Every structure is written in structure tokens, then in C-alpha cells.
Coordinates of C-alpha atoms in Angstrom, one line a residue:
Chain A
X1 CA 0.0 0.0 0.0
X2 CA 2.8 2.3 0.9
X3 CA 4.4 1.8 -2.5
X4 CA 1.1 2.5 -4.3
X5 CA 0.7 5.7 -2.2
X6 CA 4.3 6.7 -3.1
X7 CA 3.7 6.1 -6.8
X8 CA 0.4 8.1 -6.6
X9 CA 2.3 11.0 -4.9
X10 CA 5.0 10.8 -7.5
X11 CA 2.6 10.9 -10.4
X12 CA 0.8 13.9 -8.9
X13 CA 4.1 15.7 -8.3
X14 CA 5.7 14.9 -11.7
X15 CA 2.8 15.8 -14.0
X16 CA 5.2 17.1 -16.7
X17 CA 7.3 14.0 -16.6
X18 CA 4.2 11.8 -16.9
X19 CA 2.9 13.8 -19.8
X20 CA 6.1 13.6 -21.7
X21 CA 6.4 9.9 -21.0
X22 CA 2.8 9.4 -22.3
X23 CA 3.7 11.3 -25.5
X24 CA 6.9 9.2 -25.8
X25 CA 4.9 6.0 -25.5
X26 CA 2.3 7.1 -28.0
X27 CA 5.1 8.0 -30.5
X28 CA 6.8 4.6 -30.0
X29 CA 3.4 2.8 -30.6
X30 CA 2.8 5.0 -33.7
X31 CA 6.3 4.4 -35.1
X32 CA 8.6 1.7 -33.7
X33 CA 11.6 3.1 -35.6
X34 CA 11.8 6.0 -33.1
X35 CA 13.9 3.7 -30.9
X36 CA 16.7 3.8 -33.5
X37 CA 16.6 7.7 -33.7
X38 CA 16.8 8.2 -29.9
X39 CA 20.6 8.4 -29.7
X40 CA 20.7 11.1 -32.4
X41 CA 17.9 13.1 -30.7
X42 CA 19.3 13.3 -27.2
X43 CA 22.0 15.9 -26.8
X44 CA 24.0 14.1 -24.1
X45 CA 26.5 17.0 -23.7
X46 CA 23.6 19.3 -22.9
X47 CA 22.1 16.8 -20.4
X48 CA 25.4 16.5 -18.6
X49 CA 25.9 20.3 -18.4
X50 CA 22.3 20.8 -17.2
X51 CA 22.8 18.0 -14.5
X52 CA 26.1 19.6 -13.4
X53 CA 24.4 23.0 -13.1
X54 CA 21.4 21.7 -11.2
X55 CA 23.9 20.5 -8.6
X56 CA 25.9 23.7 -8.6
X57 CA 23.0 26.0 -8.4
X58 CA 21.7 24.1 -5.4
X59 CA 25.2 24.3 -3.8
X60 CA 25.5 28.1 -4.4
X61 CA 22.2 28.7 -2.8
X62 CA 22.7 26.2 0.1
X63 CA 26.2 27.7 0.8
X64 CA 24.5 31.0 1.7
X65 CA 26.4 32.9 -1.0
X66 CA 23.4 34.1 -2.9
X67 CA 21.9 35.4 0.4
X68 CA 25.1 37.3 1.1
X69 CA 25.1 38.9 -2.4
X70 CA 21.4 39.9 -2.0
X71 CA 21.9 41.2 1.5
X72 CA 24.9 43.3 0.4
X73 CA 23.2 44.8 -2.6
X74 CA 19.9 45.5 -0.9
X75 CA 21.8 47.2 1.9
X76 CA 22.7 49.9 -0.5
X77 CA 19.3 51.0 -1.7
X78 CA 19.2 54.2 0.4
X79 CA 15.5 54.1 0.9
X80 CA 14.3 55.1 -2.6
X81 CA 11.7 53.0 -4.2
X82 CA 13.3 53.4 -7.6
X83 CA 16.7 52.3 -6.4
X84 CA 15.1 49.3 -4.6
X85 CA 13.7 48.2 -8.0
X86 CA 17.1 48.8 -9.7
X87 CA 18.9 46.9 -7.0
X88 CA 16.5 43.9 -7.3
X89 CA 17.1 44.0 -11.0
X90 CA 20.8 44.0 -10.3
X91 CA 20.7 41.1 -7.9
X92 CA 18.7 39.1 -10.5
X93 CA 21.1 40.1 -13.3
X94 CA 24.1 39.0 -11.2
X95 CA 22.6 35.7 -10.0
X96 CA 20.7 34.4 -13.0
X97 CA 23.7 33.7 -15.3
X98 CA 25.4 31.9 -12.5
X99 CA 22.6 29.8 -10.9
X100 CA 20.4 29.6 -14.0
X101 CA 17.1 31.5 -14.4
X102 CA 15.1 29.1 -12.3
X103 CA 17.6 29.3 -9.5
X104 CA 17.5 33.1 -9.4
X105 CA 13.7 32.9 -9.2
X106 CA 14.0 30.7 -6.1
X107 CA 16.3 33.2 -4.5
X108 CA 14.8 36.6 -5.5
X109 CA 11.0 36.0 -5.6
X110 CA 10.7 35.2 -1.8
X111 CA 12.8 38.4 -1.2
X112 CA 10.6 40.6 -3.3
X113 CA 7.4 39.2 -1.8
X114 CA 8.6 40.4 1.6
X115 CA 9.7 43.7 0.2
X116 CA 6.3 44.2 -1.5
X117 CA 4.6 43.5 1.8
X118 CA 6.7 45.8 3.9
X119 CA 6.9 48.6 1.4
X120 CA 3.6 48.7 -0.3
X121 CA 5.0 47.8 -3.7
X122 CA 2.7 45.8 -5.8
X123 CA 3.8 42.2 -5.5
X124 CA 2.7 41.2 -9.0
X125 CA 4.8 44.0 -10.5
X126 CA 7.9 43.0 -8.6
X127 CA 7.5 39.2 -9.2
X128 CA 7.0 39.8 -12.9
X129 CA 10.0 42.1 -13.1
X130 CA 12.1 39.4 -11.4
X131 CA 10.8 36.7 -13.8
X132 CA 11.5 38.9 -16.9
X133 CA 14.9 39.9 -15.5
X134 CA 15.9 36.3 -14.7
X135 CA 15.0 35.2 -18.2
X136 CA 16.8 38.0 -20.0
X137 CA 19.9 38.1 -17.6
X138 CA 20.5 34.4 -18.0
X139 CA 21.3 34.7 -21.7
X140 CA 24.7 36.3 -21.2
X141 CA 26.4 33.1 -20.2
X142 CA 25.7 29.8 -22.2
X143 CA 25.1 28.1 -18.8
X144 CA 22.4 30.5 -17.8
X145 CA 19.3 28.5 -18.9
X146 CA 18.6 25.1 -20.5
X147 CA 17.7 26.4 -24.0
X148 CA 21.1 28.2 -24.2
X149 CA 23.0 25.2 -23.0
X150 CA 21.3 23.2 -25.7
X151 CA 22.2 25.8 -28.4
X152 CA 25.7 26.2 -27.1
X153 CA 26.5 22.4 -27.0
X154 CA 24.6 21.5 -30.2
X155 CA 26.4 24.1 -32.4
X156 CA 29.7 23.8 -30.5
X157 CA 29.9 27.6 -30.2
X158 CA 33.2 28.9 -28.6
X159 CA 32.5 30.5 -25.2
X160 CA 33.7 34.0 -26.2
X161 CA 31.8 33.9 -29.5
X162 CA 28.7 33.0 -27.6
X163 CA 29.1 35.9 -25.1
X164 CA 29.8 38.4 -27.9
X165 CA 26.7 37.2 -29.7
X166 CA 24.5 37.4 -26.7
X167 CA 25.8 40.8 -25.5
X168 CA 23.7 43.1 -27.7
X169 CA 20.4 41.4 -26.7
X170 CA 21.5 41.3 -23.1
X171 CA 22.4 45.0 -23.0
X172 CA 19.3 46.0 -24.9
X173 CA 17.1 44.0 -22.5
X174 CA 18.9 45.6 -19.5
X175 CA 18.4 49.1 -20.9
X176 CA 14.7 48.5 -21.7
X177 CA 14.1 47.0 -18.3
X178 CA 15.7 50.0 -16.6
X179 CA 13.5 52.4 -18.6
X180 CA 10.4 50.2 -17.8
X181 CA 11.3 50.4 -14.1
X182 CA 11.7 54.2 -14.2
X183 CA 8.3 54.4 -15.8
X184 CA 6.7 52.0 -13.3
X185 CA 8.4 53.3 -10.2
X186 CA 6.8 56.8 -10.5
X187 CA 3.7 55.5 -8.8
X188 CA 5.4 53.7 -6.0
X189 CA 5.9 54.8 -2.4
X190 CA 8.4 52.9 -0.3
X191 CA 7.7 52.9 3.5
X192 CA 10.5 50.7 4.7
X193 CA 13.6 49.0 3.4
X194 CA 14.2 45.8 5.3
X195 CA 17.6 44.9 6.5
X196 CA 18.2 41.3 5.4
X197 CA 19.5 38.9 8.0
X198 CA 22.4 36.8 7.0
X199 CA 22.1 33.1 6.5
X200 CA 25.1 30.9 7.6
X201 CA 27.8 30.9 4.9
X202 CA 29.5 27.7 4.2
X203 CA 32.7 29.0 2.7
X204 CA 34.0 25.6 1.8
X205 CA 30.9 24.8 -0.2
X206 CA 30.8 28.3 -1.8
X207 CA 34.4 27.9 -3.0
X208 CA 33.8 24.4 -4.2
X209 CA 30.8 25.5 -6.2
X210 CA 32.6 28.4 -7.9
X211 CA 35.5 26.1 -8.8
X212 CA 33.0 23.5 -10.2
X213 CA 31.2 26.2 -12.2
X214 CA 34.5 27.2 -13.9
X215 CA 35.3 23.5 -14.5
X216 CA 31.9 22.9 -16.1
X217 CA 32.3 25.8 -18.5
X218 CA 35.9 24.8 -19.5
X219 CA 35.1 21.1 -19.9
X220 CA 32.0 21.7 -21.9
X221 CA 34.0 24.0 -24.2
X222 CA 36.5 21.2 -24.6
X223 CA 33.6 18.8 -25.5
X224 CA 34.2 16.7 -22.4
X225 CA 31.4 17.9 -20.1
X226 CA 31.5 14.6 -18.2
X227 CA 34.8 15.7 -16.7
X228 CA 33.1 18.8 -15.3
X229 CA 30.3 16.6 -13.9
X230 CA 32.9 14.3 -12.2
X231 CA 34.8 17.2 -10.8
X232 CA 31.4 18.7 -9.5
X233 CA 30.4 15.4 -7.9
X234 CA 33.8 14.9 -6.2
X235 CA 33.8 18.5 -4.8
X236 CA 30.3 18.1 -3.6
X237 CA 31.0 14.7 -2.0
X238 CA 33.9 16.3 -0.2
X239 CA 31.9 19.3 1.1
X240 CA 28.1 18.4 1.4
X241 CA 27.4 15.0 0.0
X242 CA 23.7 15.0 1.0
X243 CA 23.1 17.7 -1.8
X244 CA 23.5 14.9 -4.4
X245 CA 20.6 13.1 -2.8
X246 CA 18.4 16.1 -3.0
X247 CA 18.9 17.0 -6.6
X248 CA 15.7 17.1 -8.7
X249 CA 16.5 14.0 -10.8
X250 CA 13.1 13.7 -12.4
X251 CA 13.8 17.1 -14.0
X252 CA 16.8 15.4 -15.8
X253 CA 14.4 12.7 -17.1
X254 CA 12.1 15.6 -18.2
X255 CA 14.9 17.1 -20.3
X256 CA 15.8 13.7 -21.9
X257 CA 12.1 13.1 -22.8
X258 CA 11.8 16.7 -24.2
X259 CA 14.7 15.9 -26.5
X260 CA 13.1 12.8 -27.8
X261 CA 9.5 14.1 -28.0
X262 CA 10.1 17.5 -29.5
X263 CA 12.8 16.2 -31.9
X264 CA 10.3 13.6 -33.2
X265 CA 7.5 16.1 -33.9
X266 CA 9.2 17.6 -37.0
X267 CA 10.0 14.1 -38.2
X268 CA 6.3 12.9 -37.8
X269 CA 5.0 16.0 -39.5
X270 CA 7.7 15.7 -42.2
X271 CA 8.6 19.4 -41.9
X272 CA 12.4 19.1 -41.4
X273 CA 13.2 20.3 -44.9
X274 CA 10.7 23.0 -44.6
X275 CA 12.3 24.3 -41.4
X276 CA 15.7 24.1 -43.0
X277 CA 14.6 26.4 -45.8
X278 CA 13.5 29.1 -43.4
X279 CA 15.4 32.4 -43.3
X280 CA 16.9 33.8 -40.0
X281 CA 13.9 36.2 -39.7
X282 CA 11.5 33.3 -40.1
X283 CA 13.4 31.1 -37.6
X284 CA 13.3 34.1 -35.2
X285 CA 9.5 34.5 -35.7
X286 CA 8.8 30.8 -35.5
X287 CA 10.8 30.2 -32.4
X288 CA 9.2 33.3 -30.7
X289 CA 5.7 32.1 -31.5
X290 CA 6.4 28.4 -30.7
X291 CA 7.8 29.3 -27.3
X292 CA 4.5 30.9 -26.4
X293 CA 2.7 27.6 -26.8
X294 CA 5.1 24.9 -25.9
X295 CA 7.7 26.8 -23.8
X296 CA 11.2 27.9 -25.0
X297 CA 13.2 24.7 -24.3
X298 CA 10.9 22.4 -26.3
X299 CA 10.8 25.1 -29.1
X300 CA 14.6 25.1 -29.2
X301 CA 14.7 21.3 -29.4
X302 CA 12.1 21.1 -32.1
X303 CA 14.0 23.5 -34.4
X304 CA 17.6 23.1 -33.5
X305 CA 18.4 20.1 -35.7
X306 CA 17.0 21.7 -38.8
X307 CA 18.5 25.2 -38.9
X308 CA 21.9 26.6 -39.1
X309 CA 20.8 30.1 -37.9
X310 CA 21.6 29.6 -34.2
X311 CA 21.6 33.4 -33.4
X312 CA 18.1 33.8 -34.7
X313 CA 17.0 30.8 -32.8
X314 CA 18.8 32.1 -29.7
X315 CA 17.0 35.5 -30.0
X316 CA 13.6 34.0 -30.7
X317 CA 13.5 31.4 -27.8
X318 CA 15.0 33.8 -25.3
X319 CA 12.7 36.7 -26.0
X320 CA 9.9 34.1 -26.3
X321 CA 10.5 33.2 -22.7
X322 CA 9.3 36.6 -21.4
X323 CA 6.0 36.5 -23.2
X324 CA 3.0 34.4 -22.3
X325 CA 3.3 32.4 -19.0
X326 CA 4.2 29.0 -20.6
X327 CA 7.1 30.7 -22.5
X328 CA 9.6 29.7 -19.8
X329 CA 9.5 27.4 -16.8
X330 CA 11.0 30.2 -14.7
X331 CA 7.7 32.2 -15.2
X332 CA 5.6 29.3 -13.9
X333 CA 7.9 28.9 -10.9
X334 CA 7.7 32.6 -10.1
X335 CA 4.0 32.6 -10.1
X336 CA 3.8 29.4 -8.1
X337 CA 6.0 30.9 -5.4
X338 CA 4.0 34.1 -5.1
X339 CA 0.4 35.2 -5.1
X340 CA 0.7 36.8 -8.5
X341 CA -2.2 36.0 -10.8
X342 CA -1.7 35.0 -14.5
X343 CA -3.6 38.1 -15.5
X344 CA -1.3 40.4 -13.5
X345 CA 1.8 38.7 -14.8
X346 CA 0.7 39.3 -18.3
X347 CA -0.3 42.9 -17.6
X348 CA 3.3 43.7 -16.8
X349 CA 5.2 41.2 -18.9
X350 CA 3.4 41.6 -22.2
X351 CA 4.3 45.2 -22.9
X352 CA 7.9 44.4 -22.3
X353 CA 7.7 41.3 -24.5
X354 CA 6.1 43.2 -27.3
X355 CA 8.8 45.9 -27.3
X356 CA 11.5 43.3 -26.9
X357 CA 10.1 41.3 -29.8
X358 CA 10.2 44.3 -32.1
X359 CA 13.8 45.1 -31.0
X360 CA 14.7 41.4 -31.6
X361 CA 13.1 41.7 -35.1
X362 CA 15.2 44.7 -35.9
X363 CA 18.4 43.0 -34.5
X364 CA 17.8 40.0 -36.8
X365 CA 16.9 42.3 -39.7
X366 CA 20.2 44.2 -39.4
X367 CA 22.1 41.0 -39.3
X368 CA 23.2 40.9 -35.7
X369 CA 21.2 37.7 -35.1
X370 CA 21.2 36.0 -38.5
Chain B
X1 CA 21.4 18.4 6.4
X2 CA 23.0 15.7 8.6
X3 CA 23.4 16.9 12.2
X4 CA 26.9 18.2 12.6
X5 CA 28.5 16.2 15.4
X6 CA 31.0 17.9 17.6
X7 CA 34.5 16.6 16.7
X8 CA 35.7 14.1 19.2
X9 CA 37.8 15.7 21.8
X10 CA 36.5 19.2 21.0
X11 CA 35.6 21.0 24.1
X12 CA 32.0 22.0 24.5
X13 CA 31.5 25.6 23.4
X14 CA 31.4 28.1 26.2
X15 CA 28.1 29.8 25.7
X16 CA 27.3 33.3 26.7
X17 CA 23.9 34.7 27.6
X18 CA 24.5 37.8 25.4
X19 CA 24.8 35.6 22.4
X20 CA 21.5 34.0 23.3
X21 CA 19.9 37.4 23.5
X22 CA 21.5 38.3 20.1
X23 CA 20.0 35.1 18.7
X24 CA 16.5 36.0 20.0
X25 CA 16.8 39.5 18.7
X26 CA 18.0 38.3 15.3
X27 CA 14.9 36.1 15.0
X28 CA 12.7 38.9 16.2
X29 CA 14.1 41.2 13.5
X30 CA 13.9 38.5 10.8
X31 CA 10.3 37.4 11.6
X32 CA 8.7 40.1 9.4
X33 CA 10.7 38.6 6.5
X34 CA 9.4 35.1 7.0
X35 CA 6.5 33.8 5.0
X36 CA 4.6 30.6 4.5
X37 CA 6.0 28.4 1.8
X38 CA 3.8 26.1 -0.4
X39 CA 1.9 23.6 1.7
X40 CA 3.5 20.1 1.8
X41 CA 0.5 17.8 1.5
X42 CA 1.1 14.1 2.2
X43 CA -1.7 11.6 1.5
X44 CA -1.6 8.3 3.2
X45 CA -2.8 4.9 2.0
X46 CA -6.0 5.0 4.0
X47 CA -6.9 8.4 2.5
X48 CA -5.6 10.4 5.4
X49 CA -4.0 13.7 4.7
X50 CA -1.2 15.4 6.5
X51 CA -0.3 19.0 5.8
X52 CA 2.9 20.9 6.8
X53 CA 3.7 24.5 6.1
X54 CA 7.3 25.4 5.5
X55 CA 8.5 28.6 7.1
X56 CA 10.7 30.3 4.6
X57 CA 12.9 33.3 4.2
X58 CA 14.9 34.2 1.0
X59 CA 14.3 30.8 -0.5
X60 CA 15.5 29.0 2.6
X61 CA 13.2 26.9 4.8
X62 CA 13.7 27.0 8.6
X63 CA 11.1 24.6 10.0
X64 CA 7.8 22.9 9.0
X65 CA 4.7 23.9 10.9
X66 CA 2.0 21.3 11.3
X67 CA -1.4 22.3 9.9
X68 CA -4.7 21.0 11.3
X69 CA -7.2 20.5 8.4
X70 CA -10.0 19.9 10.8
X71 CA -9.7 23.3 12.6
X72 CA -7.9 25.1 9.7
X73 CA -5.3 26.2 12.1
X74 CA -1.7 25.6 13.0
X75 CA -1.1 22.6 15.2
X76 CA 1.5 22.6 18.1
X77 CA 4.9 21.2 17.4
X78 CA 5.0 17.5 18.1
X79 CA 1.3 17.1 17.0
X80 CA 1.1 16.3 13.3
X81 CA -2.6 15.9 12.2
X82 CA -3.5 13.0 10.0
X83 CA -7.0 14.0 8.9
X84 CA -9.5 11.7 7.3
X85 CA -12.6 12.8 5.3
X86 CA -11.5 16.4 5.0
X87 CA -11.0 18.1 1.7
X88 CA -7.8 20.1 1.6
X89 CA -7.6 23.1 -0.8
X90 CA -3.9 23.8 -1.3
X91 CA -4.4 27.5 -2.2
X92 CA -6.8 28.1 0.6
X93 CA -4.5 26.5 3.1
X94 CA -1.6 28.5 1.8
X95 CA -3.5 31.8 2.1
X96 CA -4.5 31.0 5.6
X97 CA -1.0 30.0 6.5
X98 CA 0.4 33.2 5.2
X99 CA -2.0 35.1 7.5
X100 CA -1.0 32.9 10.5
X101 CA 2.7 33.4 9.9
X102 CA 2.2 37.1 10.4
X103 CA 0.8 36.3 13.8
X104 CA 3.9 34.4 14.9
X105 CA 5.8 35.7 17.9
X106 CA 9.2 34.9 19.3
X107 CA 9.4 33.2 22.7
X108 CA 12.2 35.0 24.6
X109 CA 14.1 31.9 25.7
X110 CA 16.4 29.6 23.8
X111 CA 17.7 26.0 23.7
X112 CA 21.3 25.3 22.7
X113 CA 22.1 22.3 20.6
X114 CA 25.8 21.4 21.0
X115 CA 26.1 18.9 18.2
X116 CA 24.9 21.5 15.7
X117 CA 26.5 24.4 17.5
X118 CA 23.3 26.5 17.3
X119 CA 20.8 28.3 19.4
X120 CA 17.2 27.2 18.8
X121 CA 14.6 30.0 19.1
X122 CA 11.0 28.9 19.5
X123 CA 8.1 30.6 17.7
X124 CA 4.6 30.7 19.0
X125 CA 1.3 31.1 17.2
X126 CA -1.5 32.1 19.7
X127 CA -0.9 29.7 22.6
X128 CA 1.1 27.0 20.7
X129 CA 4.8 26.7 20.1
X130 CA 4.7 25.8 16.4
X131 CA 8.2 26.2 15.0
X132 CA 11.9 26.6 15.9
X133 CA 14.4 28.8 14.1
X134 CA 18.1 27.9 14.5
X135 CA 20.7 30.6 14.9
X136 CA 24.5 30.3 14.8
X137 CA 26.3 30.1 18.2
X138 CA 27.3 33.8 18.0
X139 CA 23.7 34.9 17.3
X140 CA 24.8 36.5 14.0
X141 CA 23.4 34.1 11.3
X142 CA 20.2 32.2 10.6
X143 CA 20.8 28.5 10.0
X144 CA 18.3 27.0 7.6
X145 CA 16.8 23.5 7.5
X146 CA 18.5 22.4 4.3
X147 CA 16.6 19.1 3.5
X148 CA 13.3 21.0 3.8
X149 CA 14.6 23.8 1.6
X150 CA 15.4 21.2 -1.1
X151 CA 12.0 19.6 -0.6
X152 CA 10.0 22.7 -1.3
X153 CA 12.1 23.7 -4.3
X154 CA 11.7 20.2 -5.7
X155 CA 7.9 20.4 -5.3
X156 CA 7.6 23.6 -7.2
X157 CA 9.2 22.4 -10.4

């Protein structure tokens, strides 16, 4: 009985995994030859990098380092509502590329919920700004979010080339967010800036995590990400072994199934050659729209094997993540952590998304992302 | 997090009442920043339901508070409620829990746990002690419940 109850609990908790598994089984039943295509569909390098980063983002948070950074930055706000918003943006922009967009959401959203309550800021506004910032900030490093890890490893893009390519979109998004915040902060009145208490810092774990992070980037660049994973596991075993038990392993299975399911869809629809004929602008538009329906990681997987225009795909899926709620898993986590309604999220996110989409369109048109 | 055992041969820490007061004050100052995390709802084989509310700050969980679905209230520490025949609405429980967390007060007396090297500050809701918050021996830093922190982040994905 206990096993049945555990399985029931697991199925309820892992709805996405169950859904992807059901799609996988349906595909296998429909076409047995899928089994032969699986090795070519699953980007093992990306899976290994994502796994390593899942471990490291946990370690960085558990070590207390992210809390120290947030406490330090928020201690400098000086009481102005506008600067509070800017500093929250800064915290998110610093953390997201290092601990991935989802990780930054976990750290910053609880913080802004408290700030909203104490200060009279509208929580939905702050939560939405954090979600948008985490998505846009995470693009600067190829390890900042799953879709960029997939793009980075699939095309074998050199680290510096990736950063140079992502920089314009990153800077434009930062500038636009700053303007958006200036516009929104006019109506805000801040009553109190909380002093953030410090959480115990585990220096050994913090250093081990940062060393692992560098190792993951270098080894992924050398096309040997498993070495980064081994280094990560050894360092974590030496500092806090229990973290390895607490990793969200079903999420790794989710990514593997995403690779299989969403790579198979173009095959089933026989549209691979159609996708390969699309121009950069069309890839940008398609990935942007597709992200709104199926989220940006599946959109990346569905298109990546059939286009050479990685920059257009990169721009489309990353801007796509800040549109409708399903655009990115980070948005869903942000809303689930807070009281923000879907309507309120869209009220603040969609104006930014529309402007950002237009900017992305221009950047692709002028050749920066083509 | 496994309980840190004092290294063999290490002398027990010499504790100071001023550090205990610092620990209490730290939790008092921090309390306004604490909120209720997503309810952890466990369903048993006989259909019983057990609800815990994680107490969180900055993405870290510090303790789990037992929730009584019969009374729609917090239950004292040490009294988890396994309710049968009660419908539990996660969002409703969460909203109530958020309100209740605002009513928490710090009890101005502490325990000291030598193996973990921490002060333990009790929190009360109305007439019940419902949670503990751990603070480092010097009263300077909050010490989270790491396994619980991982549990709540896992459930949100």
C-alpha cells in the first residue's frame, strides 16, 4: 500500500514527466523506428551540463552565497523605491547567469514578496520584473538557462563567441528594463527597506561551487562535459554529499524526454526540410511564437536540428521566454512561489515582451542575429 | 542536512547569555521577513491527509509547521494531524498559513544544541509553540533546514 501511495504521490508531483512519458509511449506505438533515432535526438552533452548546473545552483544557494550577495546589494538602496527596484534587478542580473534563471527565481522571488509586503510595492509587479529579468539576464552566459545550454552544446559555439553574440540582446534588454522600471516606479511609495538577516555561509561549499562552475564551462567547451560533472560530484562529495541526494533527478528525465518528443514532432510532420529552408527572420519568428505555446526549451529542441541560424533561434527562444506564461518554466515557478495571478503577470510582462520582440526583429533584420 | 557532530575531543563551546539574547533579537528582526511556503500535502494509504507548512525566508526553509485541516489552524509542534474525510484546498491553506505566519511571535528563551552548535529560538502562534528557528552560536546568522529547503524547491518544479 505504501508503494502505491508513493507512486500516486510521484505521479501527482511529476505531471510534466508523466505527460512527456505518455507522449513518448504514444510516439513509440505509432512508429517503432523511433527507438533507433533516440541516440541522435538526445544531446548528451547538454544533459550532462544541465545536470552539473542543477547540482551547482543548489550548492551556491545552500552555501548561503546568494543570500550574502542579495543582502549586500539590498543594503545599499538608500530608501528610494526606484533604487530598490534597480537593485532587485541588479541582484537578479548577477545571480541568473550563475545559478540559472530558475535558481535566481527561487532566491529573489521570496525576497521581493517580503519587500512588497513591507513597502507597499505591488507584488505582481515585482514578481513579474524578477521573472523577466531572470530570463533576460540568464542569456549572457551559455550556462544561464537550459535552452542556451542546448544551443551552445549543439552548435559547439566557442565561449567568447557566444558571449559576444548574446551581448547586444543582453544590453538592450537591461536598458529596456531600466526604462520600464523608471516608468513604473513613478507610482510607488516605499515605506521601509528591510535589513536582510544573513544566512550561515558555508565557505568551503561556496568555493567548491565556484570552482566547479568554472570546470563545467571549461570542460563543456572542450567537448568533455562529463569531466566537469565528475569534478562537481567529487567536490560536492567532499563538502556536502547530501546535496547529491536532494537533486531534482526527475527534471533530468524531463529534459531527456523533451529531447526525444520534440525532436520527433518535425519528423512525424515531415517538416524538417521546410524548417531548414526558413530564413533567419522566419526562424526568429517561428521560435518566438512556438515558445508561447510549448515553452522555449521544447521550441529550441524542435527547431535546432534543422536550422543553421543559431543566433536567430537564440534570440527567438530567449525573447519568447518573457511573453506568455508558458514561455519559460521560470515564469511558472515565479507565479507558483507568489500570489501573482496569471492576468497580473501578463499585464506587466506583455508590454515588455512586445517591445523586446520588435527590438529582436530589428536586430535580426540588421544581421546581428542572423 | 546531517546533524553536525562535535568533533571528538573538542571542548563543548562556552556559551554566553549575550549571544542567546542576540539570537533571539535576530529572529525577532527576521520574523517580518518570514513567510509561509507552499503547503506540503502528504496523502496516506487510508486516504488520510497530513499538511505541513514550510517557514521560509529568502528561499531557505527553517522549519515545518503542522497544519490541522479539521480546525484550519496551526497545530502545536509535536502534534502532526492525519485528517480523514477532510478536503484540503492547497491554495486556501496557503493563504491562511500566510496570515497565520504574520501572527507568529518569538518566545524569549532559547535552547542550545551542542552537536549542531546552534541556538534554537521557539516561535509561538497564539498559545502554541509551532516552530523553531536555528541561529549560529554567536547569534549572527540564521541556520536553515536544508533538506526542507530542497523539498520545497523540488515540489515547485
